[in-house]
Coordinates of C-alpha atoms in Angstrom, one line a residue:
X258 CA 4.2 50.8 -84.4
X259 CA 5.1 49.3 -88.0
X260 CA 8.4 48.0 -88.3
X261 CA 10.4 47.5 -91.1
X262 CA 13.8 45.6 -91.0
X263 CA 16.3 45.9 -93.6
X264 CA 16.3 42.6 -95.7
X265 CA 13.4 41.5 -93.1
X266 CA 9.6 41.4 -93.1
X267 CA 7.8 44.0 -91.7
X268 CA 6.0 43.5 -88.4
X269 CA 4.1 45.5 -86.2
X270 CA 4.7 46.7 -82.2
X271 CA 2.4 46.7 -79.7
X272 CA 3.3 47.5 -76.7
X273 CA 1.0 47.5 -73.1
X274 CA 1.1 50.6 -71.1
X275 CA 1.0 50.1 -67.0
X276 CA 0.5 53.4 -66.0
X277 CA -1.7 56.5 -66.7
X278 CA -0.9 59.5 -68.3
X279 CA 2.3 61.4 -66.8
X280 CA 4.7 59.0 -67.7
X281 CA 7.6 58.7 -70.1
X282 CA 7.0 57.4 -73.8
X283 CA 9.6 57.5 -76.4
X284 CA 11.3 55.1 -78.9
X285 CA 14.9 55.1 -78.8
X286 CA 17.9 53.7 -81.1
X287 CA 19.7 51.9 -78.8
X288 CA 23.7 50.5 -78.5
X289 CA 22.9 47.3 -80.3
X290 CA 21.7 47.9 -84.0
X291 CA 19.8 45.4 -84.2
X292 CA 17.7 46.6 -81.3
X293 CA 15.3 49.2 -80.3
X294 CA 13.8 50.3 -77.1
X295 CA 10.4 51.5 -76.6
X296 CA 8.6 53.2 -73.9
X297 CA 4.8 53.6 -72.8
X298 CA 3.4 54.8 -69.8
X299 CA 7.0 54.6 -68.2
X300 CA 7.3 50.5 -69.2
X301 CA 10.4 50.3 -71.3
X302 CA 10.5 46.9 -73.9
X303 CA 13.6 46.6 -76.0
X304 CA 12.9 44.4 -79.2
X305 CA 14.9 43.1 -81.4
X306 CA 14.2 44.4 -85.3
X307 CA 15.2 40.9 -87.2
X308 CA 13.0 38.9 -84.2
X309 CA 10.0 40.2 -83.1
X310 CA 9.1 37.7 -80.3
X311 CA 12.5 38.4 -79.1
X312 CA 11.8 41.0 -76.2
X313 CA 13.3 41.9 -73.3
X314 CA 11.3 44.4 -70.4
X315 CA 13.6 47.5 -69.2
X316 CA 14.7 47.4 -65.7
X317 CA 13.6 50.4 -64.7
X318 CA 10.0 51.3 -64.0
X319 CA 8.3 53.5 -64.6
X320 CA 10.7 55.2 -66.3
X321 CA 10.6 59.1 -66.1
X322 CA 13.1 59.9 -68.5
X323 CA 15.3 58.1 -71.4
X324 CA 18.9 59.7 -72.9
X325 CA 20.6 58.1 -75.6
X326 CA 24.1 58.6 -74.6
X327 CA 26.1 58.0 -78.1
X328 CA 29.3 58.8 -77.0
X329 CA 29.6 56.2 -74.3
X330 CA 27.2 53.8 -76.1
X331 CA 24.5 54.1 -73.3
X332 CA 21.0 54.1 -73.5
X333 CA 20.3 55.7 -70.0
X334 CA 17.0 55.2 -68.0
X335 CA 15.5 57.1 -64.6
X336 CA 12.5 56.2 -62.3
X337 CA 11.3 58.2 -59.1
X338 CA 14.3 56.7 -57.3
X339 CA 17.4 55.2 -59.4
X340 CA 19.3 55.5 -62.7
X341 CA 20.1 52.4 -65.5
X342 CA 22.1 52.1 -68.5
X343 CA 22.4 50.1 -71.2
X344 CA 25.1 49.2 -73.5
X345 CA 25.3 46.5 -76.7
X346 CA 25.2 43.4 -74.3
X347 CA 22.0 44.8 -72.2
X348 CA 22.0 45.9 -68.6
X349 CA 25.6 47.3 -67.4
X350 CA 24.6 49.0 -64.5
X351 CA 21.6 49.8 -61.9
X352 CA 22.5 52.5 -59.4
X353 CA 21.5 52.4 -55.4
X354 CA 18.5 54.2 -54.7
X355 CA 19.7 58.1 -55.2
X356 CA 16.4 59.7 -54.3
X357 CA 13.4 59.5 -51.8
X358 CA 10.5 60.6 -54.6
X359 CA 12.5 62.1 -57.8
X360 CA 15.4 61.9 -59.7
X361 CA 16.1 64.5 -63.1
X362 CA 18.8 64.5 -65.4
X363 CA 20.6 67.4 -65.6
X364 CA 23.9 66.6 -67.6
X365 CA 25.8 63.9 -69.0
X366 CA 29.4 64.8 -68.9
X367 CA 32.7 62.5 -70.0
X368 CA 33.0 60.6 -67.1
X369 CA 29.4 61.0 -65.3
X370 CA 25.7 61.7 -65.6
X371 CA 24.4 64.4 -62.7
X372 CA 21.4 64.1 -61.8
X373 CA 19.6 66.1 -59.3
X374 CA 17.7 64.0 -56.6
X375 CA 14.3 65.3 -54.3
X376 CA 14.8 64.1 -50.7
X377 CA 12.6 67.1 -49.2
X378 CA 10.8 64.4 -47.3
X379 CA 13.6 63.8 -45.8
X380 CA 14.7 67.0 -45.0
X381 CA 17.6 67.1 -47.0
X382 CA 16.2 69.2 -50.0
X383 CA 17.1 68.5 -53.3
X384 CA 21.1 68.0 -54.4
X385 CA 22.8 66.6 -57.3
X386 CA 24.7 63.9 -57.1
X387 CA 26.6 62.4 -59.9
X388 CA 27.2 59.1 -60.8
X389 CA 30.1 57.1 -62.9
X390 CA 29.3 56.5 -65.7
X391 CA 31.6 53.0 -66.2
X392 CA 30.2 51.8 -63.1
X393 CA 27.0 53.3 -61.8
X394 CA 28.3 54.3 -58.5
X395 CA 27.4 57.5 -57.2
X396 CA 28.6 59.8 -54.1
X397 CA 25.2 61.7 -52.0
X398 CA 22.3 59.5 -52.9
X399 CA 20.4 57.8 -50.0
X400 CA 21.4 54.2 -50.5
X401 CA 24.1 55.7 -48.4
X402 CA 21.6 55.8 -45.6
X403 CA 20.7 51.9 -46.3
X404 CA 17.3 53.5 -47.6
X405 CA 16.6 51.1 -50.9
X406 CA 13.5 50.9 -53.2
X407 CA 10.7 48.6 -51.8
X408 CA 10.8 45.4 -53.1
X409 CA 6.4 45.8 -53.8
X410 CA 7.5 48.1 -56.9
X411 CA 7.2 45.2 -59.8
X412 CA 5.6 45.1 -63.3
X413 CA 2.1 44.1 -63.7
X414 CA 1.7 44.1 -67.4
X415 CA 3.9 43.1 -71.0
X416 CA 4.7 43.8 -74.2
X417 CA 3.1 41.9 -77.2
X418 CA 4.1 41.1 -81.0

């Protein structure tokens, strides 16, 4: 991916895909303007246009699905299990673990996102459960059960200038 900054030297983007095939990958404006965000194979990187070797990984992986929410200045990420945002300053919230295997975005309202989670394994079928968008809490995902994601589910590979 080429970049060019305004007023800046062009530089290019590589970035280092973790998984195969299947998973998100997009390149997103993001909150702060000086920064983008992009995804491969559901590993999210978020660079900064004037710095190159300034990177910082998503926290979210993989990530199933990206929203830029411009009207709450959120850059909004989803894995099998949780949601993230984003704002200008970099991580403002990481919700409990909402889902057994699956969470989809449905809608992104004034006050919340709704997303519907997949606890069939569990019995529970799939719901939606809708989560503050200020704060990342939620009402109806498992975390209310004490069920969190495993601590095994970590990144293996980076991002390169």
């Amino acid at each position: 991916l080429k970049i060019i900054p305004e007023g800046g030297e062009p530089w290019l983007c590589t970035v280092d895909g973790m998984m195969n095939g299947g998973y998100y990958r997009g390149i997103h404006s993001t909150p702060d303007p000086n920064k983008m965000c992009v995804v491969m194979d559901g590993n999210g990187y978020f660079f900064s246009v004037i710095d190159p070797k300034n990177c910082e990984e998503v926290k979210c992986v993989p990530i199933i699905d990206a929203r830029e929410d411009l009207s709450h200045e959120l850059l909004i990420f989803v894995d099998f299990c949780v949601v993230c945002a984003y704002d200008s300053r970099g991580l403002k919230w990481r919700t409990r673990r909402l889902a057994l295997d699956g969470v989809i975005i449905k809608e992104i309202t004034e006050t919340h996102i709704k997303v519907e989670c997949d606890n069939e394994g569990m019995g529970d079928g799939k719901k939606i459960v809708a989560v503050d968008l200020e704060t990342g809490e939620d009402e109806g995902g498992i975390g209310e059960l004490g069920i969190e994601k495993p601590s095994y589910w970590s990144r293996s590979k980076g991002a390169g200038v």
